[in-house]
CSV table of C-alpha atoms in Angstrom, one decimal:
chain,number,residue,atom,x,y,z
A,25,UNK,CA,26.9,-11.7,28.7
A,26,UNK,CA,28.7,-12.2,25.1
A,27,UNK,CA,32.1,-12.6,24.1
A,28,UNK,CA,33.9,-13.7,20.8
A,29,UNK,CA,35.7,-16.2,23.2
A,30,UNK,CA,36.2,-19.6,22.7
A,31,UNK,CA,37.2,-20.9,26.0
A,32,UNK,CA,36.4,-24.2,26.6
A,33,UNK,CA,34.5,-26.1,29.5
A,34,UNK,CA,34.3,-29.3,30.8
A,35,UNK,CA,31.1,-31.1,30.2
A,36,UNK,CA,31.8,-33.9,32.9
A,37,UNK,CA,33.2,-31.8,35.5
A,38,UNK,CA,30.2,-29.3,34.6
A,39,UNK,CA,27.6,-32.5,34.8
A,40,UNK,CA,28.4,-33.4,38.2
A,41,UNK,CA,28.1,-29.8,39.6
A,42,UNK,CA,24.3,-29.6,38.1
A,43,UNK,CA,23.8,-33.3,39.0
A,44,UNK,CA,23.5,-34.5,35.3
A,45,UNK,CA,21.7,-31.7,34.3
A,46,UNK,CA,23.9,-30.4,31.9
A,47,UNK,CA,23.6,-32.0,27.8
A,48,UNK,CA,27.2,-31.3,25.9
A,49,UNK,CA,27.3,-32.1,22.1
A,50,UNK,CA,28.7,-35.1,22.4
A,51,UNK,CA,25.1,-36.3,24.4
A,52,UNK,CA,22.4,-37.9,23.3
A,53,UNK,CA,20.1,-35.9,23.7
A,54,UNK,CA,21.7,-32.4,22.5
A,55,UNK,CA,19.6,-31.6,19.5
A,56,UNK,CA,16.7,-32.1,21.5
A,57,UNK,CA,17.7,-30.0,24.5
A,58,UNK,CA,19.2,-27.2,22.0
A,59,UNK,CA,16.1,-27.0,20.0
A,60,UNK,CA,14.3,-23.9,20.4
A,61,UNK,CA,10.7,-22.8,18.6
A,62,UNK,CA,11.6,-21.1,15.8
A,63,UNK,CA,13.5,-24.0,13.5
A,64,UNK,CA,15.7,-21.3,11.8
A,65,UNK,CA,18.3,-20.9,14.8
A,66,UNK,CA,19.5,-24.7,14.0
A,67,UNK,CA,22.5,-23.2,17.1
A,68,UNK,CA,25.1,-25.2,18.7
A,69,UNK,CA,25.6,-24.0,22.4
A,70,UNK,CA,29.0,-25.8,24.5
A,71,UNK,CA,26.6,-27.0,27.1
A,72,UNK,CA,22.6,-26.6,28.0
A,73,UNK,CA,22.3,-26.3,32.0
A,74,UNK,CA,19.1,-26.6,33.6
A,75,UNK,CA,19.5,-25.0,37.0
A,76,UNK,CA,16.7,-26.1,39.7
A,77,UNK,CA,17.2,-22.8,41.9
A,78,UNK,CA,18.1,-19.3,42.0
A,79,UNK,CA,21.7,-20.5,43.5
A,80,UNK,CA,22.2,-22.4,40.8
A,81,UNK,CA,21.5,-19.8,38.1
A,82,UNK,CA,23.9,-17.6,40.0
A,83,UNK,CA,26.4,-20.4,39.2
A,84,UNK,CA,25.4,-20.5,36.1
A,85,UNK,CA,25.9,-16.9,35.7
A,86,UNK,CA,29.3,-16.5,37.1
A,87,UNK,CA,30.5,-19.5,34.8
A,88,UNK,CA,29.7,-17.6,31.9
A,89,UNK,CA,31.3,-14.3,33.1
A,90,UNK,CA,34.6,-16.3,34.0
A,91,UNK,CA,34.7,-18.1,30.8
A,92,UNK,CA,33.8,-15.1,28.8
A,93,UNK,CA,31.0,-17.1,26.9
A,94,UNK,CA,27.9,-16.3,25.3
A,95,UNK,CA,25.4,-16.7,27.7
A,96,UNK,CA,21.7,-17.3,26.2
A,97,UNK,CA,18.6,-17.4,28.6
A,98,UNK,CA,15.5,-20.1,27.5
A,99,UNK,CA,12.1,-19.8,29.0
A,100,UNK,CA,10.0,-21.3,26.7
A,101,UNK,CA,12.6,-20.6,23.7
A,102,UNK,CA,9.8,-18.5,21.5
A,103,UNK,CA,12.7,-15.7,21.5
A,104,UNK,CA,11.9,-15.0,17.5
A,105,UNK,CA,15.4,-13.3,17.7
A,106,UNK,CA,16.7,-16.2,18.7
A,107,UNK,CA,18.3,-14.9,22.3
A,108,UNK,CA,17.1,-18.6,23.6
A,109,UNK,CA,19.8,-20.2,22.0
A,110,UNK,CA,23.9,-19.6,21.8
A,111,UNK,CA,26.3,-20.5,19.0
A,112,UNK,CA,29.1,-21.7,21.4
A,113,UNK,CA,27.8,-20.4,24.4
A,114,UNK,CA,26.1,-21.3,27.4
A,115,UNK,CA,22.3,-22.2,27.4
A,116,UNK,CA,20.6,-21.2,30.8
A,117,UNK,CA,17.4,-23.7,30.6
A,118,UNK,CA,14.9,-23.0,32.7
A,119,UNK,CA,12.6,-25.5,32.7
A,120,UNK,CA,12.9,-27.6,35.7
A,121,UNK,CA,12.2,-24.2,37.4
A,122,UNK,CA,8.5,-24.4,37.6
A,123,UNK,CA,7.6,-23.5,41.3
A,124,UNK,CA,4.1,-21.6,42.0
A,125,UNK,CA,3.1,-20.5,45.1
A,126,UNK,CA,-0.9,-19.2,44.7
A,127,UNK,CA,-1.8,-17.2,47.6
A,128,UNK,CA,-5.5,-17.2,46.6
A,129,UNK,CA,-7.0,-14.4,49.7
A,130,UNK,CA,-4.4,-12.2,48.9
A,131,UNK,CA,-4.5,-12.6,45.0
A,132,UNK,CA,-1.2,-12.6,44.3
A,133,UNK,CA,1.3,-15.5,43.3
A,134,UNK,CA,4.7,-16.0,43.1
A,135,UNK,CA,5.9,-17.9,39.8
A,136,UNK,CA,9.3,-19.4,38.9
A,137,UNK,CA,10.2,-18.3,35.3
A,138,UNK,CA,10.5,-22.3,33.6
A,139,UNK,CA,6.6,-22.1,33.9
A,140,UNK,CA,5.0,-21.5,30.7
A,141,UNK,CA,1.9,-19.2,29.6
A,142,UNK,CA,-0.8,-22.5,30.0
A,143,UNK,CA,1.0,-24.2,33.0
A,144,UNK,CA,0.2,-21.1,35.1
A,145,UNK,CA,-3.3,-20.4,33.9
A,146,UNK,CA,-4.5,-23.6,34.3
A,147,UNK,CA,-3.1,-24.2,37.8
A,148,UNK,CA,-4.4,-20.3,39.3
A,149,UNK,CA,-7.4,-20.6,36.7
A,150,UNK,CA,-8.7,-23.6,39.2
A,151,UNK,CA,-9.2,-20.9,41.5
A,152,UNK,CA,-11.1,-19.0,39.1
A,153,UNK,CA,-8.0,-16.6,39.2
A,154,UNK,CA,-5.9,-15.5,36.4
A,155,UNK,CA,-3.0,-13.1,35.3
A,156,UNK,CA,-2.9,-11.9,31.0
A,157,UNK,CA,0.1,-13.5,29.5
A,158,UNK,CA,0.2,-13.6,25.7
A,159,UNK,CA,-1.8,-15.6,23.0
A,160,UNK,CA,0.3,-19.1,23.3
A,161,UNK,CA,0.6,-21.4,26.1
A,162,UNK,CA,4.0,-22.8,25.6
A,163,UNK,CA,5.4,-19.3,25.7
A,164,UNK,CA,7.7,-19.2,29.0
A,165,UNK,CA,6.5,-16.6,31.2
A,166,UNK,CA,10.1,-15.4,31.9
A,167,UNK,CA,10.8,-13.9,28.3
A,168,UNK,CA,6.8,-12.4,27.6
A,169,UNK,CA,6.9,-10.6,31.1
A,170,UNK,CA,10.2,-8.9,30.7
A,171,UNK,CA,9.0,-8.1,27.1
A,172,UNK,CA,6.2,-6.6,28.2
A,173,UNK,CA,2.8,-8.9,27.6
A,174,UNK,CA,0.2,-8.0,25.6
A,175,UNK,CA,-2.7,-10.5,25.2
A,176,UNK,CA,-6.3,-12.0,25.7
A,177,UNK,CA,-6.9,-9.9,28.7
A,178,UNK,CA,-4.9,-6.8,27.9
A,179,UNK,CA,-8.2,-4.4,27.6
A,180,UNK,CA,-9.3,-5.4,30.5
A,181,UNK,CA,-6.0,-5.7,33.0
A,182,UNK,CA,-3.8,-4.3,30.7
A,183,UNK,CA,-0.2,-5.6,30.0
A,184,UNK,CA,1.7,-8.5,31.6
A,185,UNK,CA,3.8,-5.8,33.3
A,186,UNK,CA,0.9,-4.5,34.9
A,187,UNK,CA,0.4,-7.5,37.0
A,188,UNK,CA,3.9,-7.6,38.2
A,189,UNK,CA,4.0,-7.0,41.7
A,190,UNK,CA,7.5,-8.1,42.5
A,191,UNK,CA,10.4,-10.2,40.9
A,192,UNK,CA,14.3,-12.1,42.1
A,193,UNK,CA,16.8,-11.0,39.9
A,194,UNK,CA,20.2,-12.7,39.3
A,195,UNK,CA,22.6,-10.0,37.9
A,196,UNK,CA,25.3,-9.9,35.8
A,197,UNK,CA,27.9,-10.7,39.1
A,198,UNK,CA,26.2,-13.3,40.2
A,199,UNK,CA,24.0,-11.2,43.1
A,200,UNK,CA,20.4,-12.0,44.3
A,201,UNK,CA,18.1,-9.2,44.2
A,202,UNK,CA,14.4,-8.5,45.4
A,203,UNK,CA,13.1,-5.8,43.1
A,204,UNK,CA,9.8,-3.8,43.7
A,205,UNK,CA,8.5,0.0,43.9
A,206,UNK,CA,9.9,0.3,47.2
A,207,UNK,CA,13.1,-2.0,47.1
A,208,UNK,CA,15.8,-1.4,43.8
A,209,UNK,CA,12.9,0.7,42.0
A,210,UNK,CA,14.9,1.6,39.4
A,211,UNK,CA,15.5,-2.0,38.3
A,212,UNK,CA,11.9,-2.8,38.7
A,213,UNK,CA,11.3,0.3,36.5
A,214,UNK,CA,13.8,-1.3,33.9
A,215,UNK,CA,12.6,-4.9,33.9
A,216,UNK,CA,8.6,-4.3,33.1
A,217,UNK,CA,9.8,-3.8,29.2
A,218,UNK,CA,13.2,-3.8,29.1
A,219,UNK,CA,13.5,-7.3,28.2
A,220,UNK,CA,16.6,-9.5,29.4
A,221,UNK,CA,19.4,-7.0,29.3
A,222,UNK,CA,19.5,-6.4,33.5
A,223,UNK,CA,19.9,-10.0,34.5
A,224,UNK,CA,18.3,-13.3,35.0
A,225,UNK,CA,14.6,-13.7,36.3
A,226,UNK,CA,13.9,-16.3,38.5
A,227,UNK,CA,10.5,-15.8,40.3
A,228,UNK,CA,7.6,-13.3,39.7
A,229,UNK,CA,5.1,-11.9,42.0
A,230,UNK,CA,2.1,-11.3,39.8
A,231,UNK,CA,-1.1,-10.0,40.9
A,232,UNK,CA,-3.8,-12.0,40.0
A,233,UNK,CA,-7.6,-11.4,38.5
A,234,UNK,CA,-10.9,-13.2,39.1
A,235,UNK,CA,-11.1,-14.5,35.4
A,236,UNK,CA,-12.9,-17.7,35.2
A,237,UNK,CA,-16.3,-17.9,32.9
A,238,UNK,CA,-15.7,-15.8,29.3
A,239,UNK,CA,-17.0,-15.8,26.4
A,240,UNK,CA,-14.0,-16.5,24.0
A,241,UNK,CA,-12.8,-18.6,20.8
A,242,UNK,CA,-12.2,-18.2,17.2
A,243,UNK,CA,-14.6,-16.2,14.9
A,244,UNK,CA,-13.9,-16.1,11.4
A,245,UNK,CA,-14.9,-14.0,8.6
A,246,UNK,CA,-14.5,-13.1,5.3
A,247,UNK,CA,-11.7,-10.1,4.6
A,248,UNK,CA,-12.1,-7.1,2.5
A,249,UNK,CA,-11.2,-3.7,3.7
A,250,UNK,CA,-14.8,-2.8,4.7
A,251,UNK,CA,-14.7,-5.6,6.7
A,252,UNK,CA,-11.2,-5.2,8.4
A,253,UNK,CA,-11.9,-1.5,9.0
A,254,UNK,CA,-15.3,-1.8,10.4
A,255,UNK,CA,-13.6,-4.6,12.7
A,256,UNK,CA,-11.3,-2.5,14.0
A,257,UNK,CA,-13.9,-0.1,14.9
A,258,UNK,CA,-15.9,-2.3,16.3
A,259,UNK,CA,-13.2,-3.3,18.1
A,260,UNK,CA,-11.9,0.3,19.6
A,261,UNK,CA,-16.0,0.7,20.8
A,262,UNK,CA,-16.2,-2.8,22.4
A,263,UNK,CA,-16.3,-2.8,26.7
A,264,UNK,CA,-12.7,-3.3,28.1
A,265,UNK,CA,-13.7,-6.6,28.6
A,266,UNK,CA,-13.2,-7.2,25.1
A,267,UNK,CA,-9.7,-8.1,23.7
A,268,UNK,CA,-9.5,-8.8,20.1
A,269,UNK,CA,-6.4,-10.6,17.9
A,270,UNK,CA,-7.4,-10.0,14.5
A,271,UNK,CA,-4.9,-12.0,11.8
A,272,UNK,CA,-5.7,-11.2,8.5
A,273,UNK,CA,-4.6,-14.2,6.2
A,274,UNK,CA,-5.4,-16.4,2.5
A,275,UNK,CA,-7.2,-19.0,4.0
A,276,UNK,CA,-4.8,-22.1,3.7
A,277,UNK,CA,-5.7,-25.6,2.7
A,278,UNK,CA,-6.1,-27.1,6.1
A,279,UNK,CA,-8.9,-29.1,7.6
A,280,UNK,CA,-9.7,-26.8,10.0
A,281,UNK,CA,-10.9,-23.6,7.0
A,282,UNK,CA,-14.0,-24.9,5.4
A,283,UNK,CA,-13.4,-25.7,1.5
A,284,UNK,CA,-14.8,-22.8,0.3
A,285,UNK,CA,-12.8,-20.5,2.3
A,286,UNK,CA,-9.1,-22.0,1.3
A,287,UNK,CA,-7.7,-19.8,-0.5
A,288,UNK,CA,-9.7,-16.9,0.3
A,289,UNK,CA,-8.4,-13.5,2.4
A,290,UNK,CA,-10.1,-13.9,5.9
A,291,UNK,CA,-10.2,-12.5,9.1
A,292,UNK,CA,-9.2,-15.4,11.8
A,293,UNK,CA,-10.3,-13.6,15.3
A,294,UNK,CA,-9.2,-14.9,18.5
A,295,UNK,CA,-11.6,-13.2,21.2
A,296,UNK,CA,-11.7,-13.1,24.7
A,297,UNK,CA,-15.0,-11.2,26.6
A,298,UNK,CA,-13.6,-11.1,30.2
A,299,UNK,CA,-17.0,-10.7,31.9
A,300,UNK,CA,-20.8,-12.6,32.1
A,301,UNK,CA,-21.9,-14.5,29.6
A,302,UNK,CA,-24.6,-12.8,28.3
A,303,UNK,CA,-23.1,-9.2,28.7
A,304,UNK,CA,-20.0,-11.1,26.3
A,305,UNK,CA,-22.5,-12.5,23.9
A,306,UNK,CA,-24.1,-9.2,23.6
A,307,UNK,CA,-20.5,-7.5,22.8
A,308,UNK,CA,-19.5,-10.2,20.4
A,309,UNK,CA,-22.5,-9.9,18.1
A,310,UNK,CA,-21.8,-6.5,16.5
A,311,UNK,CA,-18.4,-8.6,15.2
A,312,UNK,CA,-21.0,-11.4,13.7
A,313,UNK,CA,-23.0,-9.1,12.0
A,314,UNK,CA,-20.0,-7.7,9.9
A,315,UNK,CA,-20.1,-10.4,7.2
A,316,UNK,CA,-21.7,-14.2,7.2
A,317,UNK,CA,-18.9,-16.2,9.9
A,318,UNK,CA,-17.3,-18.5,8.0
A,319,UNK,CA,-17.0,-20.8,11.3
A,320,UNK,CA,-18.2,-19.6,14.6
A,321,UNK,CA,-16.3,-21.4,17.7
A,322,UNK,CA,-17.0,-17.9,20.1
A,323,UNK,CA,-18.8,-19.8,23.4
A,324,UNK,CA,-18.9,-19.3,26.8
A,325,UNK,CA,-16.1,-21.7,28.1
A,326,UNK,CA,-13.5,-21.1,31.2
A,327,UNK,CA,-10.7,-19.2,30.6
A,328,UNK,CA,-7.7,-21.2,30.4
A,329,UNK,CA,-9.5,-23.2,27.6
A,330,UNK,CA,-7.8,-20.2,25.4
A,331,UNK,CA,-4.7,-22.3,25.6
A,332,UNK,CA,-4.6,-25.0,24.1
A,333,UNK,CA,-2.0,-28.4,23.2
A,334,UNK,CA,1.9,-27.0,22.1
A,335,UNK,CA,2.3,-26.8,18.6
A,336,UNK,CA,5.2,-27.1,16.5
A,337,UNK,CA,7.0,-23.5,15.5
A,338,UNK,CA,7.9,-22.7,11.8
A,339,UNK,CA,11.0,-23.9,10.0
A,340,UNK,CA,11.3,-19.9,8.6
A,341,UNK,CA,9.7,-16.5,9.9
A,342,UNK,CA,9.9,-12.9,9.5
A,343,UNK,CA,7.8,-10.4,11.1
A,344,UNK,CA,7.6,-6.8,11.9
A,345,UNK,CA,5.5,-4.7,14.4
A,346,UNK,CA,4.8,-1.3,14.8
A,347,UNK,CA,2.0,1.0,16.7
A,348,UNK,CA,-0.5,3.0,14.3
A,349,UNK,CA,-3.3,5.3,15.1
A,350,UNK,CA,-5.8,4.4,13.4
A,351,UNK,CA,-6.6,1.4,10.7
A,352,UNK,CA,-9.4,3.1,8.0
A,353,UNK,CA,-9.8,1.7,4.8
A,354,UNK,CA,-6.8,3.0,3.4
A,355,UNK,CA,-4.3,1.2,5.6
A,356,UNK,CA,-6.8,-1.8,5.0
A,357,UNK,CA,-6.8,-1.7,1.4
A,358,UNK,CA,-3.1,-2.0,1.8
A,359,UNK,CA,-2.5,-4.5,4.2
A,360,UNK,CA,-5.1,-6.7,1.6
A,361,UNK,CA,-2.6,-5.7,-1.5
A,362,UNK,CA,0.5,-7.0,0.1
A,363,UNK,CA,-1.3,-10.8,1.5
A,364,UNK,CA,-2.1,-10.7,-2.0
A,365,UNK,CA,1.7,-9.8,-3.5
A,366,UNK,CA,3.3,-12.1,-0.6
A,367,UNK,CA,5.3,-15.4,-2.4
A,368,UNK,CA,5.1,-16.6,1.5
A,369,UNK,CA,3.8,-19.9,1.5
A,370,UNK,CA,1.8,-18.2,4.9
A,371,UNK,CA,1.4,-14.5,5.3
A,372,UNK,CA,-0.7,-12.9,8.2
A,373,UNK,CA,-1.1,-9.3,9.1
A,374,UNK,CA,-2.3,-9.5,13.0
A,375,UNK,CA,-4.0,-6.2,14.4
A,376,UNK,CA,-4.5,-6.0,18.3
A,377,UNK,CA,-6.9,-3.1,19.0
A,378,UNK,CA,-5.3,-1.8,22.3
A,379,UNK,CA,-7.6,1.1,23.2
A,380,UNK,CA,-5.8,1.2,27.0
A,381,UNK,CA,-7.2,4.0,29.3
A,382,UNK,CA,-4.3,6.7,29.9
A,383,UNK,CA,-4.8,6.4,33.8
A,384,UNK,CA,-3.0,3.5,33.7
A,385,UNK,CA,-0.1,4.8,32.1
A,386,UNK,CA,1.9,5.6,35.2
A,387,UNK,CA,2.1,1.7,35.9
A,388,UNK,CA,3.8,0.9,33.0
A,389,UNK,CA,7.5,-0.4,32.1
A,390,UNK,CA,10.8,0.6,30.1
A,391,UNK,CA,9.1,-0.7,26.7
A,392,UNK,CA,5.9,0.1,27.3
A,393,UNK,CA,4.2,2.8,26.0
A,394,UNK,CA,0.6,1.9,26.3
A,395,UNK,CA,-0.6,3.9,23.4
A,396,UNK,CA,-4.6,4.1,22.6
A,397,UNK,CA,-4.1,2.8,19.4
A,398,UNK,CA,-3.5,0.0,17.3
A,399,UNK,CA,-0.6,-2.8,17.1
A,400,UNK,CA,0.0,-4.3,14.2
A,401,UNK,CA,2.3,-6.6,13.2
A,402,UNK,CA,2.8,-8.6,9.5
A,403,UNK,CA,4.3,-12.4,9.8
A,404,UNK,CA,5.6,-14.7,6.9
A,405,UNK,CA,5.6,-18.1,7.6
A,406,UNK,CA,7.9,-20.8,4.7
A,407,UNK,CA,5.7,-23.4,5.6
A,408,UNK,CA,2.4,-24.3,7.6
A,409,UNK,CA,2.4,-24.5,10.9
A,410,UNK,CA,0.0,-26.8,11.6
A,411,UNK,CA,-3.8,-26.1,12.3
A,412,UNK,CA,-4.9,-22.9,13.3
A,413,UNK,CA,-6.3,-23.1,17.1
A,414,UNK,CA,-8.3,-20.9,19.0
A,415,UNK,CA,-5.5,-20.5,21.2
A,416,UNK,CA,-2.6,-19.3,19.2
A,417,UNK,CA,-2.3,-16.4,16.3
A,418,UNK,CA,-0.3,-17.4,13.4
């Protein structure tokens, strides 16, 4: 919902309907609750609500629609458009909206969207269980699922939108729907990729994988293109089981690189072998015989350990993605010239080797196309975001 209005709203009258859960500008805690992940959208919403139920974002909704204001929708607030925030709008905050209901016989669970990525691995992962989100645990699940979802388990269970078995819907008037293949099916089509442009998510049914021992971490190595395109291959051979994040990157001075490698192009790996332990060391070696690791963390550990603490976002970013074929030494040799030409203070070219098996196609989204190829997507960061983790790509 947009609108070049400017209608104004009453922060008190608006605090006691959402029993104080509403922050105004003139609040203390404003900047706080407006702050987002990405620094650049410094935006100034009328009011952030955080609604506790699916009546209350209906409110929320309707508000908007009467007021003709902007109405911007916050999960986790990793929107790298910057749809998690308004300039003047309404700010629909999710947060307090963390519900989970794990139905552990029937593998399935039913999720509120305020959860992030790590809150709902670690609580199904105690069952061993788990459902493949993306590569950062404060990433709210509400934004990555419409989106799509492609990340440590995407080989092996495929996208986010895969595991989606059901989901509650607020629409644009205010309505409560129940979408699935047998109930609204065209919505449901819409949703699994169409991103937030067919209303407000408030719950998920996902299905949900027996997941717990993997073999996973960070393996780094030194970059040329020899070594990037033989990673890739390796990469498009490896079991489903396998999901590689591949950023190519100059080493930066951090604690974490060893000395010798700051400065230096590398190849900063996040793995995840979805399987035994010694059927996962077996399909990780081929990657460690590539080139001498520069550091080694790929162990057998449980999976929610792949998420880690939240870490700070960047003050600046650009990116771009795209699909490609194939990565040979050619596109290699290029993606090595322009790290090398980039006046970013961080620049990282991240390959995801999808390799997704065309009989799954027909389970698919809107936005998803589920090539057997190759995503690749080139970031620039203005300045560092902290230490790399195991958890989170760059």
């Amino acid at each position: 919902l947009s609108s070049t209005s400017t209608s104004s709203i009453s922060i008190p009258r608006l605090r006691d309907r959402f029993d104080g859960r509403l922050t105004g500008p003139d609040d203390a805690g404003y900047d706080q609750a407006r702050k987002v992940f990405y620094g650049k959208w410094d935006r100034r919403p009328a009011a952030v609500v955080r609604p506790v139920s699916a009546a209350e974002v209906a409110r929320v909704v309707a508000l908007a629609g009467d007021r003709g204001l902007e109405l911007a929708v916050r999960s986790g607030g990793h929107s790298l458009a910057g749809h998690s925030v308004s300039e003047g709008g309404i700010v629909l905050d999710l947060s307090q909206m963390k519900g989970l209901e794990i139905n552990v016989e029937a593998r399935t669970a039913w999720a509120e969207t305020g959860l992030t990525a790590g809150e709902y691995t670690a609580a199904v992962g105690a069952h061993g269980l788990a459902t493949g989100f993306g590569d950062t645990g404060s990433v709210g699940i509400g934004g990555i699922t419409l989106g799509g979802g492609a990340g440590f388990l995407v080989r092996k269970h495929g996208l986010t939108i895969d595991s989606l078995l059901a989901a509650e819907i607020i629409t644009a008037d205010g309505e409560l729907l129940r979408v699935d293949a047998e109930t609204h099916p065209d919505l449901f089509w819409a949703i699994r990729g169409g991103g937030g442009n067919f209303g407000v998510a408030t719950r998920f049914k996902f299905r949900l994988h027996e997941v717990d021992e993997i073999v996973g971490g960070m393996l780094i190595l030194p970059a040329t293109p020899d070594t990037i395109t033989s990673f890739v291959a390796e990469a498009e051979a490896a079991p489903n089981e396998l999901s590689t994040i591949a950023n190519v990157m100059v080493a930066p001075p951090m604690p974490f690189f060893p000395g010798a490698a700051h400065g230096k192009l590398v190849i900063m790996a996040l793995m995840v072998y979805a399987g035994e332990a010694e059927a996962g060391e077996r399909a990780v070696a081929p990657f460690r015989s590539l080139a001498e690791p520069i550091a080694d963390m790929v162990k057998p550990m449980r999976y929610p350990e792949m998420y880690g603490p939240d870490e700070p976002g960047p003050d600046e970013e650009v990116a771009r993605s795209m699909f490609i074929d194939a990565v040979d030494v050619d596109v290699a040799g290029a993606i090595v010239e322009h790290l090398h030409a980039s006046t970013a203070m961080m620049a990282v070219a991240q390959l995801r080797v999808l390799g997704l098996d065309p009989a799954r196609r027909g389970r698919a989204g809107a936005g998803a196309a589920r090539p057997r190829g190759h995503w690749i997507g080139r970031r620039a960061h203005q300045r560092p975001v902290g230490r790399p983790s195991s958890r989170r790509a760059l």
